[in-house]
Coordinates of C-alpha atoms and ligand atoms in Angstrom, one line a residue:
Chain R
M1 CA 79.5 208.9 82.2
E2 CA 81.6 205.9 81.4
I3 CA 84.0 205.0 84.3
K4 CA 87.2 204.5 82.5
G5 CA 90.5 206.2 82.6
K6 CA 94.0 206.7 84.0
V7 CA 94.5 206.4 87.8
F8 CA 95.9 209.1 90.1
K9 CA 96.9 207.2 93.2
Y10 CA 97.3 208.7 96.7
G11 CA 97.7 207.4 100.3
D12 CA 95.7 207.3 103.5
D13 CA 93.8 210.1 105.3
I14 CA 93.5 212.4 102.3
N15 CA 91.6 215.2 104.0
T16 CA 89.2 217.8 102.6
D17 CA 91.7 220.6 103.5
V18 CA 94.1 219.3 100.9
I19 CA 91.3 218.4 98.4
M20 CA 89.9 221.9 98.5
P21 CA 91.9 224.2 100.9
G22 CA 89.9 226.4 103.3
R23 CA 91.2 229.6 101.7
W24 CA 89.3 228.7 98.5
C25 CA 86.1 227.6 100.2
H26 CA 84.2 230.7 99.1
L27 CA 84.7 229.7 95.4
F28 CA 81.8 227.8 94.0
K29 CA 82.2 228.0 90.3
S30 CA 83.1 224.8 88.5
E31 CA 86.2 226.4 86.8
D32 CA 87.6 227.7 90.1
L33 CA 87.0 224.4 91.9
K34 CA 88.7 222.6 89.1
R35 CA 91.7 224.8 89.2
H36 CA 92.4 224.3 93.0
C37 CA 91.4 220.7 93.3
L38 CA 94.0 218.8 95.3
E39 CA 96.5 221.7 95.0
D40 CA 98.1 221.2 98.5
L41 CA 98.6 217.5 97.8
D42 CA 99.5 217.3 94.1
K43 CA 100.0 220.6 92.4
N44 CA 100.1 218.8 89.0
F45 CA 96.7 217.1 89.4
A46 CA 94.4 219.8 88.1
G47 CA 96.6 220.3 85.0
N48 CA 97.0 216.6 84.1
V49 CA 93.6 215.1 84.9
K50 CA 91.4 214.2 82.0
V51 CA 87.7 213.5 81.8
G52 CA 87.1 209.9 82.8
D53 CA 90.2 209.5 85.0
L54 CA 89.9 207.9 88.5
I55 CA 91.3 208.7 91.9
V56 CA 92.5 205.7 93.9
A57 CA 93.4 206.1 97.6
G58 CA 93.9 204.3 100.9
D59 CA 91.9 204.6 104.1
N60 CA 89.7 207.4 105.4
F61 CA 89.5 209.4 102.1
G62 CA 87.8 212.7 102.5
C63 CA 88.2 213.1 106.3
G64 CA 87.9 216.5 108.0
S65 CA 85.6 219.2 107.0
S66 CA 82.0 218.8 105.6
R67 CA 82.7 221.1 102.7
E68 CA 80.8 219.8 99.7
V69 CA 83.2 221.8 97.4
A70 CA 85.6 218.9 98.0
P71 CA 83.7 216.2 96.1
L72 CA 82.4 218.9 93.8
S73 CA 85.9 219.9 92.8
I74 CA 86.8 216.3 92.0
K75 CA 83.6 216.0 90.0
S76 CA 84.3 219.3 88.2
C77 CA 87.7 217.9 87.1
G78 CA 85.8 215.2 85.2
V79 CA 86.9 212.4 87.5
S80 CA 84.6 209.5 86.8
A81 CA 85.0 207.6 90.1
I82 CA 87.0 207.2 93.3
I83 CA 88.2 203.8 94.6
A84 CA 89.4 203.8 98.1
K85 CA 89.9 201.4 101.0
S86 CA 87.5 203.5 103.1
Y87 CA 85.9 206.9 103.2
A88 CA 85.1 209.4 105.9
R89 CA 81.4 209.5 106.4
I90 CA 80.5 213.1 105.4
F91 CA 82.5 212.8 102.2
Y92 CA 80.8 209.5 101.5
R93 CA 77.3 211.1 102.0
N94 CA 78.2 214.1 99.9
A95 CA 79.6 212.0 97.1
I96 CA 76.4 209.9 97.0
N97 CA 74.2 213.0 97.2
I98 CA 75.9 214.7 94.3
G99 CA 76.1 211.5 92.2
L100 CA 79.9 211.1 92.3
P101 CA 80.5 207.3 92.1
I102 CA 82.7 206.0 94.9
F103 CA 83.8 202.5 95.5
E104 CA 85.4 200.5 98.4
S105 CA 87.8 197.7 97.7
L106 CA 90.9 196.8 99.6
E107 CA 92.1 194.4 96.9
A108 CA 91.7 196.8 94.0
V109 CA 93.5 199.6 95.9
A110 CA 96.4 197.2 96.7
A111 CA 96.7 196.1 93.0
I112 CA 96.3 199.5 91.3
E113 CA 99.2 201.8 90.8
N114 CA 99.5 205.4 89.7
G115 CA 99.0 205.6 85.9
H116 CA 97.2 202.3 85.5
E117 CA 94.2 202.1 83.1
V118 CA 91.1 201.2 85.1
S119 CA 87.4 200.9 84.4
V120 CA 84.4 200.1 86.6
D121 CA 81.4 198.0 85.4
M122 CA 78.7 199.0 87.8
A123 CA 76.2 196.4 86.5
A124 CA 78.6 193.5 87.0
G125 CA 80.0 194.9 90.2
K126 CA 83.5 194.9 88.9
I127 CA 86.6 197.0 89.0
I128 CA 88.9 196.1 86.0
N129 CA 92.6 196.9 85.9
H130 CA 93.4 196.8 82.2
T131 CA 97.1 197.5 82.8
I132 CA 97.7 194.2 84.7
G133 CA 94.6 192.4 83.4
R134 CA 92.9 191.7 86.7
D135 CA 89.3 192.3 88.0
F136 CA 88.1 193.0 91.5
T137 CA 84.7 193.1 93.2
F138 CA 83.7 196.2 95.2
I139 CA 81.7 196.3 98.4
P140 CA 78.1 196.6 97.3
F141 CA 76.2 199.7 98.3
P142 CA 73.2 199.4 100.7
E143 CA 70.0 199.4 98.7
F144 CA 69.0 203.0 99.6
M145 CA 72.3 204.4 98.4
R146 CA 72.2 202.3 95.2
D147 CA 68.9 203.9 94.3
I148 CA 70.2 207.4 95.0
L149 CA 73.3 206.8 92.8
S150 CA 71.3 205.3 90.0
Q151 CA 69.2 208.5 90.0
G152 CA 72.4 210.6 89.7
G153 CA 72.1 212.1 93.2
I154 CA 69.5 212.8 96.0
K155 CA 67.4 215.4 94.2
D156 CA 64.5 213.1 92.9
Y157 CA 64.3 211.4 96.3
V158 CA 64.0 214.7 98.2
L159 CA 61.5 216.2 95.8
S160 CA 59.4 213.0 96.0
R161 CA 59.3 213.4 99.8
L162 CA 57.9 216.9 99.4
K163 CA 54.7 215.7 97.6
Chain Q
M1 CA 67.6 194.8 124.0
G2 CA 68.2 198.3 125.4
M3 CA 69.3 201.3 123.4
T4 CA 72.4 203.6 123.4
L5 CA 71.9 207.3 123.7
T6 CA 72.1 207.8 119.9
E7 CA 69.7 204.9 119.2
K8 CA 67.2 206.4 121.7
I9 CA 67.2 209.8 120.0
M10 CA 67.0 208.3 116.5
A11 CA 64.1 206.0 117.4
S12 CA 62.2 208.9 119.0
H13 CA 62.7 211.0 115.8
S14 CA 61.7 208.4 113.3
G15 CA 58.5 207.3 115.0
K16 CA 59.8 203.9 116.0
P17 CA 59.9 202.1 119.3
T18 CA 63.4 200.9 118.7
V19 CA 66.1 201.1 116.0
Q20 CA 69.0 198.8 115.1
P21 CA 72.5 199.7 113.8
G22 CA 72.6 199.5 110.0
E23 CA 68.9 200.4 109.6
T24 CA 68.2 203.4 107.2
I25 CA 65.7 205.8 108.7
N26 CA 64.2 209.2 107.9
M27 CA 65.0 211.2 111.0
R28 CA 63.0 214.2 112.0
L29 CA 65.1 217.3 112.7
D30 CA 64.6 219.8 115.6
M31 CA 67.2 222.2 114.1
V32 CA 69.0 222.6 110.8
M33 CA 72.1 224.8 110.7
A34 CA 74.4 226.3 108.1
N35 CA 77.2 228.8 108.1
E36 CA 77.7 231.2 105.2
L37 CA 79.8 228.9 103.2
S38 CA 77.7 225.8 103.4
A39 CA 74.5 227.9 103.1
R40 CA 75.7 229.6 100.0
L41 CA 76.2 226.3 98.2
T42 CA 72.8 225.0 99.6
F43 CA 71.1 228.0 97.9
D44 CA 72.7 227.1 94.6
I45 CA 71.5 223.6 95.0
L46 CA 67.9 224.8 95.7
E47 CA 68.1 226.9 92.6
Q48 CA 69.2 223.9 90.5
W49 CA 66.3 221.9 92.0
N50 CA 64.0 224.8 91.1
V51 CA 62.4 225.0 94.6
E52 CA 62.8 227.4 97.5
K53 CA 61.0 226.6 100.7
V54 CA 61.8 226.3 104.4
F55 CA 60.1 223.6 106.4
D56 CA 60.0 225.7 109.5
P57 CA 61.7 229.1 109.8
D58 CA 61.9 228.7 113.6
K59 CA 64.0 225.6 113.2
V60 CA 66.7 227.0 111.0
I61 CA 70.0 228.5 112.2
L62 CA 72.1 230.6 109.8
I63 CA 75.3 232.0 111.1
P64 CA 77.9 233.8 109.0
D65 CA 81.1 233.0 110.9
H66 CA 83.8 231.6 108.7
F67 CA 85.1 234.5 106.6
T68 CA 83.4 237.2 108.7
P69 CA 83.5 240.1 109.3
N70 CA 83.6 239.8 105.5
K71 CA 87.3 239.3 104.6
D72 CA 86.9 240.3 101.0
I73 CA 84.4 241.2 98.3
L74 CA 83.6 237.6 97.5
S75 CA 82.8 236.9 101.2
A76 CA 80.7 240.0 101.3
K77 CA 78.7 238.7 98.3
I78 CA 78.2 235.4 100.0
T79 CA 77.0 236.8 103.3
K80 CA 74.7 239.1 101.4
V81 CA 72.9 236.2 99.8
V82 CA 72.6 234.4 103.1
R83 CA 71.3 237.6 104.8
E84 CA 68.7 238.1 102.1
F85 CA 67.6 234.5 102.3
A86 CA 67.2 234.7 106.0
H87 CA 65.1 237.9 105.8
R88 CA 63.0 236.5 103.0
H89 CA 62.1 233.4 104.9
K90 CA 62.0 235.1 108.4
I91 CA 64.6 232.7 109.7
K92 CA 64.4 233.0 113.5
H93 CA 68.0 232.1 114.3
Y94 CA 69.8 234.2 111.8
Y95 CA 72.6 236.0 113.6
E96 CA 74.3 239.0 112.0
Q97 CA 78.1 239.4 112.2
G98 CA 79.2 240.7 115.6
R99 CA 76.0 239.6 117.3
A100 CA 76.5 235.9 118.1
G101 CA 79.8 234.3 117.2
I102 CA 81.0 230.9 116.0
E103 CA 78.0 228.6 115.2
H104 CA 78.8 225.7 117.6
A105 CA 79.4 228.0 120.6
V106 CA 76.3 230.0 119.8
I107 CA 74.1 226.9 119.5
A108 CA 75.4 225.7 122.9
E109 CA 75.1 228.9 124.8
K110 CA 71.6 229.8 123.5
G111 CA 70.5 226.2 124.1
L112 CA 69.2 225.8 120.5
V113 CA 69.4 222.1 121.0
F114 CA 68.5 220.4 124.3
P115 CA 69.0 216.8 125.4
G116 CA 67.2 214.2 123.2
E117 CA 66.9 216.6 120.3
T118 CA 68.4 216.4 116.8
L119 CA 70.5 218.8 114.9
I120 CA 72.3 218.6 111.5
G121 CA 74.6 221.3 110.4
G122 CA 76.5 222.2 107.3
D123 CA 79.8 222.0 109.2
S124 CA 81.7 219.0 110.4
H125 CA 82.0 220.2 114.0
T126 CA 78.2 220.3 114.5
C127 CA 78.9 217.3 116.7
T128 CA 79.9 219.7 119.4
S129 CA 76.3 219.8 120.7
G130 CA 76.5 216.1 121.6
A131 CA 78.1 217.4 124.9
L132 CA 74.6 218.4 125.8
G133 CA 73.0 215.1 125.2
A134 CA 71.7 216.0 121.7
F135 CA 72.2 214.0 118.5
A136 CA 74.2 216.4 116.4
T137 CA 76.1 215.7 113.2
G138 CA 77.7 217.5 110.3
V139 CA 76.6 217.1 106.7
G140 CA 77.2 218.8 103.4
S141 CA 75.2 221.4 101.5
T142 CA 73.0 219.0 99.6
D143 CA 71.8 217.4 102.8
I144 CA 71.1 220.9 104.2
A145 CA 69.1 221.7 101.1
A146 CA 67.1 218.5 101.6
A147 CA 66.6 219.2 105.3
L148 CA 65.5 222.8 104.7
L149 CA 62.8 221.6 102.4
T150 CA 61.6 218.5 104.3
G151 CA 62.7 218.9 108.0
E152 CA 64.1 215.4 107.9
I153 CA 67.2 213.5 106.7
W154 CA 68.1 210.0 105.7
M155 CA 70.4 208.4 108.2
R156 CA 71.9 205.0 108.7
V157 CA 71.6 204.1 112.4
P158 CA 75.3 203.9 113.5
P159 CA 76.7 201.3 115.8
T160 CA 77.9 202.9 119.1
I161 CA 81.4 202.8 120.5
K162 CA 81.7 203.6 124.2
I163 CA 84.8 205.3 125.5
E164 CA 85.1 205.5 129.3
Y165 CA 87.8 207.6 131.1
Q166 CA 88.9 206.6 134.5
G167 CA 91.3 208.2 137.0
K168 CA 91.7 211.7 138.3
P169 CA 93.0 214.2 135.7
G170 CA 96.2 215.9 136.9
K171 CA 97.1 219.6 136.9
Y172 CA 96.6 221.3 133.4
I173 CA 94.7 218.3 132.1
Y174 CA 91.5 219.2 130.3
G175 CA 89.0 217.8 127.7
K176 CA 91.4 218.7 125.0
D177 CA 94.1 216.4 126.4
L178 CA 91.6 213.6 126.9
I179 CA 90.5 213.8 123.3
I180 CA 94.0 214.2 121.8
H181 CA 95.1 211.2 123.9
T182 CA 92.1 209.2 122.7
L183 CA 92.9 210.0 119.1
S184 CA 96.5 209.0 119.5
Q185 CA 95.5 205.7 121.1
L186 CA 92.6 204.7 118.9
G187 CA 93.4 206.6 115.6
T188 CA 91.6 209.1 113.5
S189 CA 89.1 206.7 111.9
F190 CA 88.1 204.3 114.6
A191 CA 84.7 205.8 114.8
T192 CA 83.9 206.2 111.0
Y193 CA 80.2 205.8 110.4
K194 CA 79.8 205.2 114.2
A195 CA 78.4 207.0 117.3
I196 CA 80.8 207.7 120.2
E197 CA 79.3 207.7 123.7
Y198 CA 81.7 209.2 126.2
G199 CA 81.5 208.3 129.8
G200 CA 83.4 207.2 132.9
D201 CA 84.4 208.6 136.3
S202 CA 86.9 211.1 135.2
L203 CA 84.1 213.3 133.8
R204 CA 83.2 214.2 137.4
Y205 CA 86.4 216.3 137.5
L206 CA 85.8 218.1 134.2
A207 CA 83.6 221.1 133.3
I208 CA 80.8 221.0 130.7
T209 CA 83.2 223.0 128.4
D210 CA 85.7 220.1 128.5
R211 CA 82.9 217.9 127.2
L212 CA 82.1 220.4 124.5
T213 CA 85.7 220.3 123.4
M214 CA 85.6 216.5 123.4
A215 CA 82.3 216.3 121.5
N216 CA 83.6 218.9 119.0
M217 CA 86.5 216.6 118.1
A218 CA 84.4 213.4 117.7
I219 CA 84.6 214.1 114.0
E220 CA 88.4 213.9 114.2
A221 CA 87.9 210.2 115.0
G222 CA 85.5 209.9 112.0
G223 CA 82.5 209.8 114.3
K224 CA 79.0 210.5 113.1
N225 CA 78.4 212.0 116.5
G226 CA 79.9 212.1 120.0
I227 CA 77.4 212.2 122.8
F228 CA 77.4 212.5 126.6
E229 CA 74.8 211.4 129.1
V230 CA 72.9 214.2 130.8
D231 CA 73.7 214.8 134.4
D232 CA 73.6 217.7 136.9
V233 CA 76.5 219.4 135.2
T234 CA 74.7 219.4 131.9
I235 CA 71.5 220.7 133.5
G236 CA 73.4 223.4 135.3
Y237 CA 74.7 224.6 132.0
L238 CA 71.4 224.4 130.1
K239 CA 69.7 226.4 132.8
R240 CA 72.0 229.3 131.9
T241 CA 71.1 229.2 128.2
S242 CA 68.9 231.9 126.6
R243 CA 66.3 229.3 125.8
Y244 CA 65.9 228.2 129.4
L245 CA 66.1 231.8 130.8
E246 CA 63.3 232.9 128.4
K247 CA 61.1 229.9 129.1
P248 CA 62.1 227.6 131.9
Q249 CA 61.2 224.0 131.0
D250 CA 61.8 220.4 131.9
I251 CA 65.2 219.1 130.8
I252 CA 65.2 215.3 130.2
K253 CA 68.0 213.4 132.0
L254 CA 68.8 211.3 128.9
R255 CA 70.6 208.1 129.8
A256 CA 71.6 205.0 127.9
D257 CA 69.8 201.7 128.8
K258 CA 71.8 199.4 131.1
D259 CA 71.6 196.6 128.6
A260 CA 72.4 198.8 125.6
D261 CA 74.5 197.1 122.9
Y262 CA 77.8 198.7 122.1
E263 CA 79.9 197.6 119.2
N264 CA 83.0 198.2 121.1
S265 CA 84.1 199.7 124.5
F266 CA 87.3 201.2 125.5
M267 CA 88.6 202.2 128.9
L268 CA 91.3 204.9 129.0
D269 CA 93.1 205.5 132.3
I270 CA 94.1 209.2 132.5
S271 CA 95.8 209.2 135.9
G272 CA 99.3 210.4 135.3
L273 CA 98.5 211.7 131.8
E274 CA 100.7 214.7 130.7
P275 CA 99.2 217.6 128.8
Q276 CA 99.0 216.4 125.2
V277 CA 100.4 218.0 122.0
A278 CA 99.1 216.9 118.6
F279 CA 102.1 217.3 116.2
P280 CA 101.6 218.1 112.5
F281 CA 99.8 217.0 110.4
S282 CA 97.1 215.1 112.3
P283 CA 95.0 215.6 115.5
G284 CA 95.8 211.9 116.1
N285 CA 99.5 212.6 116.2
G286 CA 99.4 213.2 120.0
H287 CA 102.5 213.2 122.2
P288 CA 103.0 214.0 125.9
I289 CA 104.3 217.6 126.2
S290 CA 107.7 216.3 127.5
D291 CA 108.3 215.1 123.9
A292 CA 107.9 218.6 122.5
K293 CA 111.4 219.9 123.1
D294 CA 112.8 223.0 121.5
I295 CA 109.9 223.6 119.1
K296 CA 110.2 227.3 118.3
I297 CA 107.0 229.1 117.3
D298 CA 105.8 232.1 115.4
Q299 CA 102.1 232.3 116.3
V300 CA 99.7 231.1 118.9
V301 CA 95.9 230.9 118.4
I302 CA 93.8 230.6 121.5
G303 CA 90.0 230.1 121.2
T304 CA 87.6 229.3 118.4
C305 CA 84.9 226.6 118.5
T306 CA 87.1 224.0 120.1
N307 CA 88.5 226.0 123.0
G308 CA 86.9 229.4 122.9
W309 CA 84.7 228.8 125.9
F310 CA 84.8 231.2 128.9
E311 CA 86.6 228.6 131.0
D312 CA 89.3 228.4 128.3
M313 CA 89.7 232.2 128.2
K314 CA 90.1 232.2 132.0
L315 CA 92.6 229.5 131.9
A316 CA 94.7 231.2 129.2
A317 CA 94.5 234.5 131.1
S318 CA 95.6 232.9 134.3
V319 CA 98.8 231.9 132.7
L320 CA 99.3 235.2 130.8
K321 CA 98.5 237.5 133.7
G322 CA 101.4 239.8 134.6
R323 CA 103.6 238.3 131.8
Q324 CA 104.7 239.4 128.3
I325 CA 104.4 237.4 125.1
H326 CA 107.8 236.4 123.7
P327 CA 109.0 239.2 121.3
H328 CA 109.1 236.9 118.3
V329 CA 105.6 235.5 118.7
R330 CA 102.2 236.9 117.8
V331 CA 99.1 235.7 119.7
I332 CA 95.5 235.8 118.5
V333 CA 92.8 235.2 121.1
I334 CA 89.4 234.5 119.7
P335 CA 86.4 233.9 122.0
G336 CA 83.9 231.3 120.8
S337 CA 81.0 233.8 120.9
V338 CA 80.2 237.4 121.4
A339 CA 78.7 236.7 124.8
I340 CA 82.0 235.1 125.9
Q341 CA 83.9 238.1 124.5
Q342 CA 81.7 240.4 126.5
R343 CA 82.3 238.4 129.6
C344 CA 86.1 238.5 129.0
I345 CA 85.8 242.3 128.9
K346 CA 83.6 242.6 132.0
E347 CA 85.7 240.3 134.1
G348 CA 89.0 241.9 133.1
L349 CA 90.4 239.1 130.9
A350 CA 90.5 241.3 127.8
E351 CA 92.8 243.6 129.6
I352 CA 95.1 240.8 130.6
F353 CA 95.2 239.6 126.9
I354 CA 96.0 243.0 125.5
D355 CA 98.4 244.0 128.3
S356 CA 100.5 240.8 127.6
G357 CA 100.6 241.6 123.9
C358 CA 97.8 239.5 122.3
V359 CA 95.4 240.4 119.5
F360 CA 92.0 240.2 121.2
S361 CA 89.6 239.4 118.3
T362 CA 85.9 239.4 117.7
S363 CA 84.5 235.9 117.4
T364 CA 85.2 234.4 114.0
C365 CA 86.7 231.2 112.5
G366 CA 89.5 233.3 111.1
P367 CA 92.9 231.5 111.2
C368 CA 91.4 228.1 112.2
I369 CA 90.5 227.5 108.5
G370 CA 93.3 229.7 107.1
G371 CA 90.8 232.3 106.2
H372 CA 91.9 235.6 107.7
M373 CA 92.9 237.2 111.1
G374 CA 96.2 235.3 111.4
V375 CA 96.9 233.2 108.4
L376 CA 100.3 231.4 108.5
G377 CA 103.1 232.2 106.1
P378 CA 105.6 229.7 104.5
D379 CA 107.4 227.5 107.1
E380 CA 105.7 229.3 110.0
V381 CA 105.0 227.3 113.2
C382 CA 101.8 227.8 115.2
V383 CA 100.6 226.5 118.5
S384 CA 96.8 226.4 118.4
T385 CA 93.8 225.3 120.5
T386 CA 91.8 224.6 117.4
N387 CA 90.9 221.1 116.3
R388 CA 92.8 220.4 113.0
N389 CA 96.4 220.7 111.9
F390 CA 96.2 219.2 108.4
V391 CA 98.6 220.4 105.7
G392 CA 97.7 224.0 104.7
R393 CA 94.8 224.1 107.2
M394 CA 95.9 227.4 108.8
G395 CA 97.7 229.0 105.9
D396 CA 100.6 228.2 103.6
K397 CA 101.1 224.5 102.9
T398 CA 104.6 224.5 104.4
S399 CA 103.3 225.9 107.7
K400 CA 102.9 223.7 110.7
S401 CA 100.4 223.6 113.6
Y402 CA 100.6 221.9 117.0
L403 CA 97.3 221.4 118.8
V404 CA 97.1 221.9 122.6
N405 CA 94.9 223.1 125.5
P406 CA 94.7 226.8 126.3
A407 CA 97.1 226.7 129.2
I408 CA 99.8 225.1 127.1
A409 CA 99.1 227.6 124.3
A410 CA 99.5 230.6 126.7
A411 CA 102.7 229.2 128.3
S412 CA 104.1 228.6 124.8
A413 CA 103.3 232.2 123.8
I414 CA 105.4 233.5 126.7
A415 CA 108.3 231.1 126.2
G416 CA 108.4 231.4 122.4
Q417 CA 108.4 227.6 122.2
I418 CA 106.1 224.8 123.3
M419 CA 106.1 224.9 127.0
H420 CA 104.4 223.5 130.1
P421 CA 103.2 226.4 132.4
D422 CA 105.1 224.9 135.3
N423 CA 108.3 225.4 133.4
L424 CA 107.9 229.1 132.8
Ligands
SF4_1 S1 86.4 227.6 114.4 FE1 87.4 226.3 112.9 S2 86.6 224.2 113.4 FE2 85.3 225.7 114.4 S3 83.6 226.1 112.9 FE3 85.1 227.6 112.5 S4 86.5 226.7 111.0 FE4 85.3 225.1 111.8

């Protein structure tokens, strides 16, 4: 999927309880995950988000529970990427494993506001803010994770280890 | 160069003499765990991958504990799928509802991981077992799927941060107070992608269950794991586990090398520390109890995987004994495991809880994750011994939770507001 769309911007320490509240953690269907995504943080998110849109946030995005329904719910909404200052590690792993692109860039987060038009050029390693006409580089992934992301998730790697 | 505890375990499980922080390894797993929620998603992933296989049915732990006893039809369907999978694959450590308890407490008391062993679990608080000198970390359902198939996991070797506690803990100071204090001093992401190694002289004054509480909350600092060296206290505990009782064995006294390389070290002096209260909406928002003035409460939760150990039950009961819960407050006591629940009954604690007006529940996650058995309504205020007080964690998004140790929780239940037991 092309990474290009409108930005929904949030602050620091966005935890998995507000991304996908515990009371809905027994829902696994994509429509249900989509409906409840971020509901305790921004009740308008699920209704307004469009395919391709991006989430931009501060430090420690995805802290808390290991629930994989958190990144899955974001993916189900059609979000093409997350750009944050930093991620909590289980969320980071889960996002890589399910092939949800996530990027780290302090400068980009500082210069992107809610509603800006942003795209990411993976090959060039660039985050482009079309609204203000500036680009930023993101912190490159370690090689192993780059491979997993380019395969759209961990599946092929795991199945190759089984042979 | 020497190795930290975490590096030693990672090296021994990846067939290498040494490992370096930053290196990516394939780590062999001694145990793979999932609860009903993470397991259910894992099975969907296996189905999408078109493969169903378990690398070793003796090394898999499946425990339905979050929404159990099944809180609704959807939960019943989920546990049914897990039960059927467990039977189909002859999973040795599948524990039916009412026969074990909350995953992290069950793993500890049965000794399912010993010092130097590795565990991953589909639950962020899997790090609890680090108290016993194991490498234990939480992951998501895709990682559990991969681990069920292969018995290994890709891991980046984390740098280690050492936290040492010095000074003698005062009255009513427990592991919970040390960890909330640590989070309030160092923040809730100081250990992201990192291993925490806890140590220092203060540990001599604390029980193994205090260490379990502290390891449990390593994830609240963002830690990959939180681990303790193995000493006589650890060994004393492990010798009471079902694994040891069934088959006595050597327990390795795992220690870090003297010349191990730590990314950072912190020394926290806990002499004079007051009991800690983590205010909403972060476990890192810790304050001394003297700051918690006139905070009226609606509910108290005592127990779960953070503070549902037998010592915690005893501590709460010692405060509640002969007293009545405040008329406006409801209290839910949840032992970490069925074995702890039974001990509470045998040793008279259950009677104290019920006499004072508490709900004495079977072991379940229940209100900790806002699931059932005590979900908070709009604007309600809760004092809880659990580990997280995020927005909406325990119920309605306008509710608030304050995290404390079991003695403070019990005293607050009686007073109807946050209270130190000495002020009752
Ligand atoms: S008791 Fe709470 S923190 Fe512990 S495993 Fe259950 S939901 Fe997670």
